[in-house]
Every structure is written in structure tokens, then in C-alpha cells.
Coordinates of C-alpha atoms in Angstrom, one line a residue:
Chain A
X1 CA -0.2 5.0 15.0
X2 CA 1.3 7.7 12.8
X3 CA -0.9 10.7 12.3
X4 CA -0.8 11.9 8.8
X5 CA -1.8 15.4 9.7
X6 CA 1.3 17.3 10.9
X7 CA 1.1 18.9 14.3
X8 CA 2.1 22.5 14.1
X9 CA 4.0 23.8 17.0
X10 CA 4.7 27.5 16.6
X11 CA 7.4 27.5 19.3
X12 CA 9.8 25.8 16.9
X13 CA 9.4 28.6 14.4
X14 CA 10.1 31.4 16.8
X15 CA 13.5 32.2 18.4
X16 CA 16.7 33.5 16.9
X17 CA 17.6 32.5 13.4
X18 CA 21.1 31.5 14.4
X19 CA 22.0 27.9 13.4
X20 CA 18.8 27.4 11.4
X21 CA 19.0 25.3 8.2
X22 CA 18.7 27.1 4.9
X23 CA 16.8 26.1 1.8
X24 CA 19.7 24.1 0.6
X25 CA 18.8 21.3 3.1
X26 CA 15.5 20.7 1.4
X27 CA 16.8 21.0 -2.2
X28 CA 18.0 17.5 -3.0
X29 CA 14.8 15.8 -1.9
X30 CA 12.6 18.4 -3.6
X31 CA 14.5 18.1 -6.9
X32 CA 14.5 14.3 -6.8
X33 CA 10.8 14.2 -6.0
X34 CA 9.9 16.8 -8.6
X35 CA 11.8 14.9 -11.3
X36 CA 10.1 11.5 -10.6
X37 CA 6.6 12.5 -9.4
X38 CA 5.7 16.0 -10.4
X39 CA 7.3 16.2 -13.8
X40 CA 5.7 12.9 -14.9
X41 CA 2.4 14.2 -13.7
X42 CA 2.7 17.0 -16.2
X43 CA 4.2 14.8 -18.8
X44 CA 1.4 12.3 -18.7
X45 CA -1.0 15.1 -19.8
X46 CA 1.4 16.1 -22.6
X47 CA 1.9 12.4 -23.7
X48 CA -1.9 11.9 -23.9
X49 CA -1.8 14.2 -27.0
X50 CA 0.9 12.2 -28.7
X51 CA 1.5 8.9 -30.4
X52 CA 4.4 6.9 -29.2
X53 CA 5.2 3.2 -29.6
X54 CA 8.1 3.1 -27.2
X55 CA 10.7 3.5 -30.0
X56 CA 11.8 6.9 -31.3
X57 CA 10.1 10.1 -30.1
X58 CA 6.5 10.8 -29.3
X59 CA 4.7 12.4 -32.2
X60 CA 2.0 15.1 -31.5
X61 CA -1.4 14.0 -32.8
X62 CA -3.7 16.5 -31.1
X63 CA -7.0 15.1 -29.7
X64 CA -6.8 11.8 -31.6
X65 CA -6.3 9.6 -28.5
X66 CA -9.0 11.4 -26.7
X67 CA -11.6 11.0 -29.4
X68 CA -10.7 7.4 -29.9
X69 CA -11.1 6.8 -26.2
X70 CA -14.4 8.5 -26.0
X71 CA -15.9 6.0 -28.6
X72 CA -14.0 3.0 -27.2
X73 CA -16.6 0.5 -25.7
X74 CA -13.9 -1.3 -23.7
X75 CA -13.0 2.0 -22.0
X76 CA -16.6 2.7 -21.0
X77 CA -17.0 -0.8 -19.7
X78 CA -13.7 -0.5 -17.8
X79 CA -14.9 2.6 -16.0
X80 CA -18.1 1.0 -15.0
X81 CA -16.2 -2.1 -13.8
X82 CA -13.7 0.1 -11.8
X83 CA -16.5 1.9 -10.1
X84 CA -18.3 -1.4 -9.4
X85 CA -15.2 -3.0 -7.8
X86 CA -14.5 0.1 -5.7
X87 CA -18.1 0.2 -4.5
X88 CA -18.0 -3.5 -3.7
X89 CA -14.7 -3.0 -1.9
X90 CA -16.0 -0.1 0.2
X91 CA -19.2 -2.0 1.1
X92 CA -17.5 -5.2 2.1
X93 CA -14.4 -3.8 3.8
X94 CA -15.8 -0.8 5.7
X95 CA -18.2 -2.5 8.1
X96 CA -15.8 -5.4 8.7
X97 CA -12.8 -3.2 9.5
X98 CA -14.9 -0.9 11.7
X99 CA -16.1 -3.9 13.7
X100 CA -12.6 -5.5 13.9
X101 CA -10.9 -2.2 14.6
X102 CA -13.2 -1.3 17.5
X103 CA -12.9 -4.8 18.8
X104 CA -9.1 -4.8 18.5
X105 CA -8.9 -1.4 20.3
X106 CA -9.6 -3.2 23.6
X107 CA -6.5 -4.0 25.5
X108 CA -7.3 -7.6 26.3
X109 CA -4.5 -10.1 25.8
X110 CA -6.4 -12.4 23.4
X111 CA -7.3 -9.4 21.2
X112 CA -3.6 -8.4 21.0
X113 CA -2.7 -11.9 19.9
X114 CA -5.5 -12.1 17.3
X115 CA -4.7 -8.7 16.0
X116 CA -1.1 -9.8 15.4
X117 CA -2.4 -12.6 13.2
X118 CA -4.9 -10.4 11.3
X119 CA -1.9 -8.4 10.4
X120 CA -0.1 -11.0 8.3
X121 CA -1.8 -10.3 5.0
X122 CA -0.5 -6.8 5.2
X123 CA 3.1 -8.1 5.2
X124 CA 2.6 -9.9 1.8
X125 CA 3.2 -8.2 -1.5
X126 CA 0.2 -7.8 -3.8
X127 CA 2.1 -10.2 -6.1
X128 CA 2.4 -12.9 -3.4
X129 CA -1.2 -12.5 -2.4
X130 CA -2.5 -12.8 -5.9
X131 CA -0.3 -15.8 -6.7
X132 CA -1.4 -17.5 -3.4
X133 CA -5.1 -17.0 -4.1
X134 CA -4.8 -18.1 -7.7
X135 CA -3.2 -21.3 -6.5
X136 CA -5.9 -21.7 -3.8
X137 CA -8.7 -21.2 -6.3
X138 CA -7.2 -23.4 -9.0
X139 CA -10.2 -25.4 -10.4
X140 CA -8.2 -28.7 -10.3
X141 CA -5.8 -28.4 -7.4
X142 CA -7.4 -25.8 -5.2
X143 CA -10.1 -25.5 -2.6
X144 CA -13.1 -25.3 -5.0
X145 CA -12.3 -28.8 -6.3
X146 CA -12.6 -30.1 -2.8
X147 CA -15.8 -28.4 -1.9
X148 CA -18.1 -29.0 -5.0
X149 CA -21.2 -28.5 -2.9
X150 CA -20.1 -24.9 -2.3
X151 CA -18.4 -24.0 -5.6
X152 CA -20.1 -26.1 -8.3
X153 CA -17.7 -26.8 -11.2
X154 CA -15.0 -24.9 -9.3
X155 CA -14.0 -22.7 -12.2
X156 CA -14.6 -19.4 -10.3
X157 CA -12.6 -17.2 -12.6
X158 CA -14.3 -18.6 -15.7
X159 CA -17.3 -16.2 -15.6
X160 CA -17.7 -12.5 -14.9
X161 CA -19.7 -12.8 -11.6
X162 CA -17.3 -15.3 -10.2
X163 CA -14.2 -13.3 -11.2
X164 CA -15.6 -10.1 -9.7
X165 CA -16.5 -12.0 -6.5
X166 CA -13.0 -13.4 -6.3
X167 CA -11.4 -9.9 -6.9
X168 CA -13.7 -8.4 -4.2
X169 CA -12.9 -11.2 -1.7
X170 CA -9.1 -11.1 -2.3
X171 CA -9.2 -7.3 -2.0
X172 CA -11.0 -7.8 1.3
X173 CA -8.4 -10.3 2.5
X174 CA -5.6 -8.0 1.5
X175 CA -6.8 -4.6 2.7
X176 CA -9.1 -5.2 5.7
X177 CA -6.1 -5.4 8.1
X178 CA -4.9 -2.0 7.0
X179 CA -8.3 -0.3 7.5
X180 CA -8.7 -2.2 10.7
X181 CA -5.5 -0.6 11.9
X182 CA -6.9 2.9 11.1
X183 CA -10.1 2.2 13.1
X184 CA -8.2 0.6 15.9
X185 CA -6.1 3.7 16.3
X186 CA -9.1 6.0 16.1
X187 CA -11.2 3.9 18.5
X188 CA -8.4 4.1 21.1
X189 CA -8.4 7.8 20.8
X190 CA -12.1 8.2 21.8
X191 CA -12.3 9.7 25.2
X192 CA -13.5 7.2 27.8
X193 CA -15.5 9.9 29.5
X194 CA -18.1 9.5 26.8
X195 CA -18.6 5.9 27.6
X196 CA -18.7 6.5 31.3
X197 CA -21.4 9.1 30.8
X198 CA -23.3 6.7 28.6
X199 CA -23.1 4.0 31.2
X200 CA -24.4 6.2 33.9
X201 CA -27.3 7.0 31.6
X202 CA -27.8 3.2 31.2
X203 CA -27.1 3.0 27.5
X204 CA -26.5 -0.5 26.2
X205 CA -23.3 -1.6 24.4
X206 CA -25.0 -1.6 21.0
X207 CA -26.5 1.9 21.7
X208 CA -23.0 3.1 22.8
X209 CA -21.5 1.7 19.6
X210 CA -24.0 3.6 17.4
X211 CA -24.3 6.8 19.4
X212 CA -20.7 7.2 20.5
X213 CA -18.2 5.0 18.6
X214 CA -19.5 5.4 15.1
X215 CA -19.9 9.2 15.1
X216 CA -16.5 9.5 16.7
X217 CA -15.0 7.4 13.9
X218 CA -16.4 9.7 11.2
X219 CA -13.1 11.2 10.2
X220 CA -11.5 7.8 10.0
X221 CA -14.3 6.5 7.8
X222 CA -13.7 9.3 5.4
X223 CA -9.9 8.8 5.4
X224 CA -10.3 5.1 4.9
X225 CA -12.9 5.5 2.1
X226 CA -10.7 7.9 0.2
X227 CA -7.8 5.5 0.4
X228 CA -10.0 2.7 -0.9
X229 CA -11.3 4.8 -3.8
X230 CA -7.9 6.1 -4.9
X231 CA -6.2 2.7 -4.3
X232 CA -9.0 0.7 -5.9
X233 CA -9.1 2.9 -9.0
X234 CA -5.4 3.0 -9.7
X235 CA -4.0 -0.4 -8.8
X236 CA -4.2 -3.3 -11.2
X237 CA -1.6 -5.8 -9.9
X238 CA -4.3 -8.1 -8.4
X239 CA -6.3 -8.0 -11.7
X240 CA -3.2 -8.7 -13.7
X241 CA -2.2 -11.8 -11.8
X242 CA -5.6 -13.2 -10.8
X243 CA -7.7 -12.7 -13.9
X244 CA -5.6 -10.9 -16.5
X245 CA -8.6 -8.8 -17.2
X246 CA -10.7 -11.8 -18.2
X247 CA -12.7 -13.7 -19.0
X248 CA -12.6 -11.6 -22.2
X249 CA -12.6 -8.0 -21.0
X250 CA -15.0 -8.8 -18.1
X251 CA -12.6 -7.7 -15.4
X252 CA -10.6 -5.2 -17.4
X253 CA -10.8 -2.3 -15.0
X254 CA -9.5 1.1 -16.3
X255 CA -6.1 0.9 -14.6
X256 CA -5.5 -2.5 -16.1
X257 CA -6.7 -1.2 -19.5
X258 CA -4.2 1.6 -19.2
X259 CA -1.4 -1.0 -18.6
X260 CA -2.6 -3.1 -21.5
X261 CA -2.8 -0.2 -24.0
X262 CA 0.6 1.1 -23.0
X263 CA 2.7 -1.9 -22.3
X264 CA 1.1 -4.6 -24.3
X265 CA -0.3 -2.8 -27.4
X266 CA 2.6 -0.3 -27.1
X267 CA 0.2 2.6 -27.6
X268 CA 1.6 4.9 -24.9
X269 CA -0.4 7.9 -26.0
X270 CA -3.7 6.2 -25.3
X271 CA -2.3 4.7 -22.1
X272 CA -1.4 8.3 -21.0
X273 CA -4.9 9.5 -21.8
X274 CA -6.4 6.7 -19.7
X275 CA -4.0 7.6 -16.9
X276 CA -5.3 11.2 -17.0
X277 CA -8.9 10.0 -16.8
X278 CA -7.9 7.8 -13.8
X279 CA -6.3 10.7 -11.9
X280 CA -9.3 13.0 -12.7
X281 CA -11.9 10.4 -11.6
X282 CA -10.0 9.4 -8.5
X283 CA -9.6 13.1 -7.4
X284 CA -13.2 13.9 -8.3
X285 CA -14.6 11.0 -6.2
X286 CA -12.3 11.9 -3.3
X287 CA -13.5 15.5 -3.4
X288 CA -17.1 14.3 -3.6
X289 CA -16.6 12.1 -0.5
X290 CA -15.1 15.0 1.3
X291 CA -17.8 17.4 0.3
X292 CA -20.7 15.1 0.9
X293 CA -19.5 14.2 4.4
X294 CA -18.9 17.8 5.2
X295 CA -15.3 16.9 6.1
X296 CA -14.0 20.2 4.7
X297 CA -16.0 22.3 7.1
X298 CA -16.0 19.9 10.0
X299 CA -15.0 20.9 13.5
X300 CA -13.1 18.7 15.9
X301 CA -15.0 15.6 16.9
X302 CA -14.3 16.3 20.5
X303 CA -15.9 19.7 20.6
X304 CA -17.9 20.4 23.7
X305 CA -16.0 17.9 25.9
Chain B
X1 CA -10.5 0.8 30.2
X2 CA -13.3 -1.2 31.5
X3 CA -13.8 -4.2 29.2
X4 CA -17.3 -4.2 27.7
X5 CA -18.1 -7.6 26.1
X6 CA -18.9 -7.1 22.5
X7 CA -20.3 -10.4 21.2
X8 CA -21.0 -9.4 17.7
X9 CA -17.5 -8.1 17.1
X10 CA -16.1 -11.1 19.0
X11 CA -17.9 -13.5 16.8
X12 CA -16.9 -11.6 13.7
X13 CA -13.3 -11.7 14.9
X14 CA -13.3 -15.5 15.1
X15 CA -14.8 -15.9 11.6
X16 CA -12.3 -13.5 10.2
X17 CA -9.5 -15.3 12.0
X18 CA -10.4 -18.5 10.0
X19 CA -10.6 -16.5 6.8
X20 CA -7.1 -15.1 7.4
X21 CA -5.5 -18.3 8.7
X22 CA -6.9 -20.9 6.3
X23 CA -5.0 -19.6 3.2
X24 CA -1.8 -19.2 5.3
X25 CA -2.1 -22.7 6.5
X26 CA -2.4 -24.0 2.9
X27 CA 0.5 -21.8 2.0
X28 CA 2.8 -23.2 4.6
X29 CA 1.7 -26.9 4.4
X30 CA 1.6 -27.0 0.6
X31 CA 5.1 -25.6 0.3
X32 CA 6.5 -28.6 2.3
X33 CA 4.5 -31.2 0.4
X34 CA 5.5 -33.1 -2.7
X35 CA 3.6 -32.3 -5.8
X36 CA 2.0 -35.7 -6.0
X37 CA 1.1 -35.6 -2.3
X38 CA -0.5 -32.2 -2.6
X39 CA -2.4 -33.4 -5.7
X40 CA -3.9 -36.4 -4.0
X41 CA -4.4 -34.9 -0.5
X42 CA -5.8 -31.6 -1.6
X43 CA -5.1 -28.2 -0.1
X44 CA -7.1 -28.5 3.2
X45 CA -6.0 -31.9 4.3
X46 CA -3.4 -32.8 6.9
X47 CA -0.3 -33.4 4.8
X48 CA 1.1 -37.0 4.4
X49 CA 4.3 -36.0 2.7
X50 CA 7.2 -33.8 3.7
X51 CA 10.0 -32.3 1.6
X52 CA 12.3 -29.3 1.3
X53 CA 12.5 -30.0 -2.4
X54 CA 10.2 -27.1 -3.4
X55 CA 12.4 -24.6 -1.7
X56 CA 15.6 -26.0 -3.3
X57 CA 13.9 -26.0 -6.7
X58 CA 12.7 -22.4 -6.3
X59 CA 16.2 -21.2 -5.3
X60 CA 17.9 -23.1 -8.1
X61 CA 15.4 -21.9 -10.7
X62 CA 16.4 -18.3 -10.2
X63 CA 15.0 -17.2 -6.8
X64 CA 18.5 -16.9 -5.4
X65 CA 19.3 -14.2 -7.9
X66 CA 16.0 -12.5 -7.6
X67 CA 16.5 -12.4 -3.9
X68 CA 19.9 -10.7 -4.3
X69 CA 18.4 -8.2 -6.7
X70 CA 15.6 -7.4 -4.3
X71 CA 18.1 -6.9 -1.4
X72 CA 20.1 -4.5 -3.6
X73 CA 17.0 -2.5 -4.6
X74 CA 15.7 -2.4 -1.0
X75 CA 19.0 -1.3 0.6
X76 CA 19.5 1.4 -2.1
X77 CA 15.9 2.7 -1.7
X78 CA 16.3 2.9 2.1
X79 CA 19.6 4.7 1.8
X80 CA 18.3 7.2 -0.7
X81 CA 15.1 7.9 1.3
X82 CA 16.9 8.4 4.6
X83 CA 19.7 10.5 3.1
X84 CA 17.1 12.8 1.4
X85 CA 14.3 12.9 3.9
X86 CA 16.3 13.6 7.1
X87 CA 17.8 16.9 5.9
X88 CA 14.5 17.8 4.2
X89 CA 12.4 17.2 7.4
X90 CA 15.0 19.2 9.4
X91 CA 14.6 22.1 7.0
X92 CA 10.8 21.8 7.1
X93 CA 10.7 21.9 10.9
X94 CA 13.4 24.5 11.5
X95 CA 13.6 26.8 8.5
X96 CA 12.3 30.3 8.7
X97 CA 9.6 31.7 6.5
X98 CA 7.4 30.5 3.7
X99 CA 9.9 28.3 2.0
X100 CA 9.6 25.4 4.4
X101 CA 5.8 25.6 4.3
X102 CA 5.8 25.6 0.5
X103 CA 8.1 22.5 0.4
X104 CA 5.9 20.8 2.9
X105 CA 2.8 21.5 0.8
X106 CA 4.5 20.2 -2.2
X107 CA 5.1 16.9 -0.5
X108 CA 1.5 16.8 0.8
X109 CA 0.4 17.3 -2.8
X110 CA 2.7 14.5 -3.8
X111 CA 0.8 12.1 -1.5
X112 CA -2.1 12.3 -3.9
X113 CA -0.1 11.2 -7.0
X114 CA -0.8 7.5 -7.6
X115 CA 2.3 5.8 -8.9
X116 CA 0.4 3.8 -11.5
X117 CA -1.0 7.0 -13.1
X118 CA 2.5 8.1 -14.0
X119 CA 4.1 4.9 -15.2
X120 CA 4.1 5.9 -18.8
X121 CA 6.1 9.1 -18.3
X122 CA 8.4 7.3 -15.9
X123 CA 8.9 4.5 -18.5
X124 CA 9.8 7.3 -21.0
X125 CA 12.2 9.1 -18.6
X126 CA 14.0 5.9 -17.6
X127 CA 14.4 5.0 -21.2
X128 CA 15.7 8.4 -22.1
X129 CA 18.4 8.2 -19.4
X130 CA 19.2 4.7 -20.5
X131 CA 18.3 2.9 -17.2
X132 CA 15.7 0.5 -18.7
X133 CA 16.3 -3.0 -17.5
X134 CA 18.7 -1.8 -14.9
X135 CA 18.2 -2.1 -11.1
X136 CA 18.9 1.6 -10.7
X137 CA 15.8 2.2 -12.9
X138 CA 13.7 0.5 -10.3
X139 CA 15.5 2.1 -7.4
X140 CA 15.0 5.8 -8.4
X141 CA 11.2 5.9 -8.9
X142 CA 10.6 3.6 -5.9
X143 CA 12.6 5.9 -3.6
X144 CA 10.9 9.0 -5.0
X145 CA 7.4 7.6 -4.3
X146 CA 8.4 6.7 -0.8
X147 CA 9.4 10.3 0.0
X148 CA 6.1 12.0 0.8
X149 CA 5.0 9.6 3.5
X150 CA 8.5 9.4 4.9
X151 CA 8.7 13.2 5.1
X152 CA 5.4 13.3 6.9
X153 CA 6.5 10.7 9.4
X154 CA 10.0 12.1 10.1
X155 CA 9.0 15.8 10.2
X156 CA 6.3 14.7 12.7
X157 CA 9.0 13.2 14.9
X158 CA 11.4 16.1 14.5
X159 CA 8.6 18.6 15.6
X160 CA 8.5 16.8 18.9
X161 CA 12.1 17.9 19.7
X162 CA 11.9 20.6 22.3
X163 CA 12.8 24.1 21.1
X164 CA 14.9 24.7 24.2
X165 CA 17.3 22.0 23.0
X166 CA 17.7 23.9 19.7
X167 CA 18.2 27.2 21.6
X168 CA 20.9 25.6 23.8
X169 CA 22.7 24.4 20.7
X170 CA 22.4 27.8 19.1
X171 CA 23.8 29.5 22.3
X172 CA 26.9 27.3 22.0
X173 CA 27.2 28.6 18.4
X174 CA 26.5 25.3 16.8
X175 CA 26.1 25.4 13.0
X176 CA 23.1 23.7 11.4
X177 CA 25.3 20.8 10.4
X178 CA 26.4 20.3 13.9
X179 CA 22.9 20.7 15.3
X180 CA 21.6 18.1 12.7
X181 CA 24.2 15.5 13.6
X182 CA 24.5 16.0 17.3
X183 CA 20.9 16.8 18.2
X184 CA 18.3 16.1 15.5
X185 CA 19.4 12.7 14.3
X186 CA 20.0 11.1 17.7
X187 CA 16.6 12.3 18.9
X188 CA 14.8 11.2 15.7
X189 CA 15.7 7.5 16.0
X190 CA 12.2 6.2 16.3
X191 CA 11.0 8.2 13.2
X192 CA 14.0 7.1 11.2
X193 CA 13.4 3.5 12.0
X194 CA 9.8 3.9 10.9
X195 CA 10.8 5.4 7.6
X196 CA 13.5 2.7 7.1
X197 CA 10.9 0.0 7.6
X198 CA 8.3 1.8 5.4
X199 CA 10.8 2.4 2.5
X200 CA 12.1 -1.2 2.8
X201 CA 8.5 -2.6 2.6
X202 CA 7.8 -0.4 -0.4
X203 CA 10.9 -1.6 -2.1
X204 CA 10.6 -5.3 -1.1
X205 CA 7.0 -5.7 -2.1
X206 CA 7.1 -3.3 -5.0
X207 CA 5.7 -4.8 -8.2
X208 CA 4.7 -2.0 -10.6
X209 CA 8.0 -0.4 -11.3
X210 CA 9.9 -3.7 -11.8
X211 CA 7.0 -4.9 -14.1
X212 CA 7.3 -2.0 -16.5
X213 CA 11.0 -1.1 -16.1
X214 CA 12.8 -4.5 -16.3
X215 CA 12.5 -7.4 -18.6
X216 CA 15.5 -9.7 -18.4
X217 CA 16.2 -12.5 -15.9
X218 CA 19.3 -10.8 -14.5
X219 CA 17.4 -7.8 -13.2
X220 CA 14.4 -9.6 -12.0
X221 CA 13.2 -9.0 -8.4
X222 CA 11.2 -11.4 -6.2
X223 CA 7.7 -10.1 -6.8
X224 CA 8.2 -10.1 -10.6
X225 CA 9.8 -13.6 -10.2
X226 CA 6.6 -14.8 -8.5
X227 CA 4.5 -13.5 -11.4
X228 CA 6.7 -15.1 -14.0
X229 CA 6.9 -18.3 -12.0
X230 CA 3.2 -18.5 -12.0
X231 CA 2.8 -18.1 -15.7
X232 CA 5.4 -20.8 -16.3
X233 CA 4.7 -23.3 -13.5
X234 CA 1.2 -22.5 -12.5
X235 CA 0.3 -26.1 -12.1
X236 CA 3.1 -26.8 -9.7
X237 CA 1.3 -25.4 -6.7
X238 CA 3.7 -26.5 -4.0
X239 CA 6.7 -25.1 -5.9
X240 CA 4.9 -21.8 -6.5
X241 CA 3.9 -21.5 -2.8
X242 CA 7.4 -22.3 -1.7
X243 CA 8.5 -19.3 -3.8
X244 CA 5.8 -17.2 -2.1
X245 CA 7.1 -18.3 1.3
X246 CA 10.6 -17.3 0.3
X247 CA 9.4 -13.9 -0.7
X248 CA 7.8 -13.3 2.7
X249 CA 10.6 -14.6 5.0
X250 CA 12.5 -11.3 5.4
X251 CA 9.3 -9.4 6.1
X252 CA 8.2 -12.0 8.7
X253 CA 11.6 -11.7 10.4
X254 CA 11.2 -7.9 10.6
X255 CA 7.7 -8.5 12.0
X256 CA 9.1 -10.7 14.7
X257 CA 11.9 -8.5 15.8
X258 CA 10.8 -4.9 15.0
X259 CA 7.0 -5.1 15.3
X260 CA 6.5 -1.6 16.4
X261 CA 8.5 0.1 13.7
X262 CA 6.8 -2.3 11.2
X263 CA 3.3 -1.4 12.3
X264 CA 4.1 2.3 12.1
X265 CA 5.7 1.8 8.7
X266 CA 2.7 0.0 7.5
X267 CA 0.4 2.7 8.7
X268 CA 2.5 5.1 6.7
X269 CA 1.5 3.1 3.7
X270 CA -1.9 4.7 4.0
X271 CA -0.6 7.7 2.1
X272 CA -0.1 5.6 -1.0

């Protein structure tokens, strides 16, 4: 597993400065990245105060996009739907991926084989997954048509509750393997001493799970949740392909609404304003998760061992 | 490790196995059935018909070209990422002073920029430089957004190179260029293969940038092709699923032959 936090080794920084690379080595990548990621981040704020239809130059209109957005009922509804889908995603994926991750952390042969299969959804693009599920859930040619006792008329995407359930389920199918991997790596890093001590004390497996495994996985839970929040708020490919925001605007989440405003209604100013809202909300929720969990002032989980 | 039986997780793992496998079974079996056969048998049944026609149709209706386009985009993205990230990581790990730390912080900050939040300015920029509906227009932003994670991965690998080796090179009077090619690159092979796989996956499975930056058939990539295919032939489920299969084959091959690098590359995706 790749650790995202860099390990600092001061020894590499000491020593003579002979033969050390200069700033010029870092320049091409920094410029390239600045141009395509950091400049756009500033530009999206600027563009949110303009009107631009994709032709000609953006025209400055002050706060117009923002005041329009504040009184736009679809925008308000989309924010609520985004939060709902993110919460549903976190609630369904977190327990499942913790269980699977801890289970897959064992080195038994059968677990390795199953883990390799669990992995497959991760290899597929969001486009492939959405197209696959849309075909599977087709009211006429799909699975619901074959199992009427379970799915009723089979038109799952025809009503809001059904469409939200489908998006949640497909999200689960798509992303659980990834979060499972996070927990698998973290569970393998838990010192075995803890379990040996617990066994000596006569703690049951369940007790060990709740008293050792879960607390030790706390950092991973936070990482995984932040990824779910940011990813869930900002991606819209599944919504675009599976429901196209419908029925009506019943699954028009904010990210999809941004796409619609910018690239279908050619109102790039409003699209930019929505993008700014998304970045602010995603960052705010991530910070909130970090603050509530005490991650920012947390010591190592292995303190005292 | 002493195996501790975990029945709850064991049971869950079997249920989840079914949930994962069932759609994949339908995907494979439907893609080899005739349209009529699939219509009468239904998705879950054991197929009674067998044909390669769906694949032939998918390729002749444009997927051959989409495939070539995607290969071009993927190779170009991988080249750009490796060529930019290798010297960058070397500088981050070995440069003196605040500069390297500052650059590293910048890329850490970049991890938090979701690509979908900046699609409007990127659309604007690509239009201004005249790369709309051009494969290069997909390549540049895709490569840029693969940089932060790749930098984290590769600088991590390069930090593990022992300082004594650098000192030995310096004693011999080696220039940074020589140190980079003779010492750093050969010892960073595992990190480089991880970022190659990561960047390739991003490019191959990328959907957002092609969606907003291309429109014509000649610049279409596989993911966008699937989306268009669905809007046009949504009722032809076997044909559609054969196209999905085609889009996955290269990734499945990598999975079979370079699993370790792939898993690490996928974990890198967490930064997105």
C-alpha cells in the first residue's frame, strides 16, 4: 500500500551540496501543474462573476450569477440531494468496507483469491460501470423484469426513491473495493502484540474487533470518509449516465447541475459559481470531519506500545 | 498471524462476492449472446446462443478508432507524467532549502483540487489555445491532474534511496544529471512502474475531460464512446456490453501481468 503521507528522512537533506539538483529540475512540472490546476482554481472564482456562453469573451456582471443561484430552487434541492447521496454512501460503504478490509487482511489463501475478485469493479471506468448497470437494470431486458416479486414493475429509475437507491447501490459496487483496500492495508499494520495481549486476557473475537481493530483503524476511517465526501460531492459521471439527473430534477445533484448549467445551457458563469460552491462545501465538510474526529491534534495510534 | 475465525465477516464476504460476480457474469455472458437469445433467455439464465457478432459490430461501429484514440491519449499522458514527475521528485528529495518543501506543499495542496470543479476554466483555456476537439486537449489536463499523486508516490520511493549512495556519487564528482540517470532512476523502478500504471489508468478510464473537451467522432475515446453508444443503441444490451468488455480488456491484461503495480497505482487514486 502506498502511504500518502511522505516520510521525512533528514539524512537526505544533510551532507555536502555538491551534485544536488537545483530548482530548475522542479520547474517544468510546477509550471505545468500551475497552469492546468491552480490557475483554473483562481479562474473559476473570477468566471463566477461573469457571463459567458462559450462564444466570444466573458463579460463581467458582478454578483448576478450569485444572486440568481441563491434564489434558484433547483440549486437548493441539488445541495440537499448531494448531501443525502454522500451520507447514504458513507453509511453503506464504511461498515461494509471495514468488515471486508479486516477480513481480507488475513493472509489465508481463500481470502487472497476473493480479494482479487472484489477488486475487479475498481478496474472499470465509471462510464463502463454506469453503462453496465443501466443495462442490468433495464425495465424490459434487465434483471428487474426477471424478478417481479422483488422489483415490482421493474422501472427502478422511474421514481426518486428508486433512482436514489440505484445510485447508492452502484456507488457501493464501484467504490467499496477501494475503501476495502484502505482498511486492508491499515488492518495489516496493527501490531499483533495487541491481539496477543487481548487473547491472554481472554477477550473474544468480537470484543477484540471493537476494542482493538476499530480504534486502531480510526485514521483510515477519517481518510476514507473524506475521500467519500469530496468524491461524492464533485463527481457526476454516474448520475449523468444512469439517471441524467432525473426523473425530472429528482437526482440532479449539485455537481451534475453545474455540468448542466455550463455545458448544456451554456451558462458558464453560473456553472462556475456552482463549482465554487462545491469546492467550498467539500472543503468545509472535510475540515469538519477532521475537527470533529480530533484528527488534527491526534497522536500516533501506537502510542504507549 | 494466528488465524482467528471471523464468521460475520466471512459471511459478509460471500454475500459481497455474489454482488460483485453477478453483474460481471451477465456482462461476459450477454456480450457473447445474440440479441434475440438475450431477449428471450434474460440476463441471469445460462445462455443458449453464442456469437462473436457483438464484438465485430462494436469494432466496426467506431470502437476500433476510439481504441486507437485512447491508446494515444494514454501513452502521451504516461510519457508527460513520467518525464515531469521524475526530475520533480528528485528535486523535492535532494534539493536544499525551503524551495523543495514549498514545491512539495504546492503539490499536496493540488491533491485537494477536484478536477470537476475546474472544468469550466479548463474548457475556457483549451478553447483559447485552440485545442478544443483535439486529443492534445484531453492529454494536457489529464496529465496535469495525475501529477500530485504521482509526485507523492515517486518522491516516497526516492526518499528510500540511501544517502550514502548519493554521497558516493558526489565523491566521484558526479553532476546532478549523472546522479539522476545512473543512480536515482535505476533505483526508483518500482515507484516509476506504479506511477506509469496510475497515470495510464487515469487516462484510460478518464471520462470528464473527453466529455467536455471533444465532440466529434474522430477524437472520441473509449469511455465517451460507451456513453454515446448507450444513448444510441441502449436497447441492444449484448452489443453495448460487448463494447464495455472491449473497454476493459487492456486493464484486465495489466491486472493479470502486473498486479502489484496496478494495486499500488489504484491506491494512489485515493488522492483524487
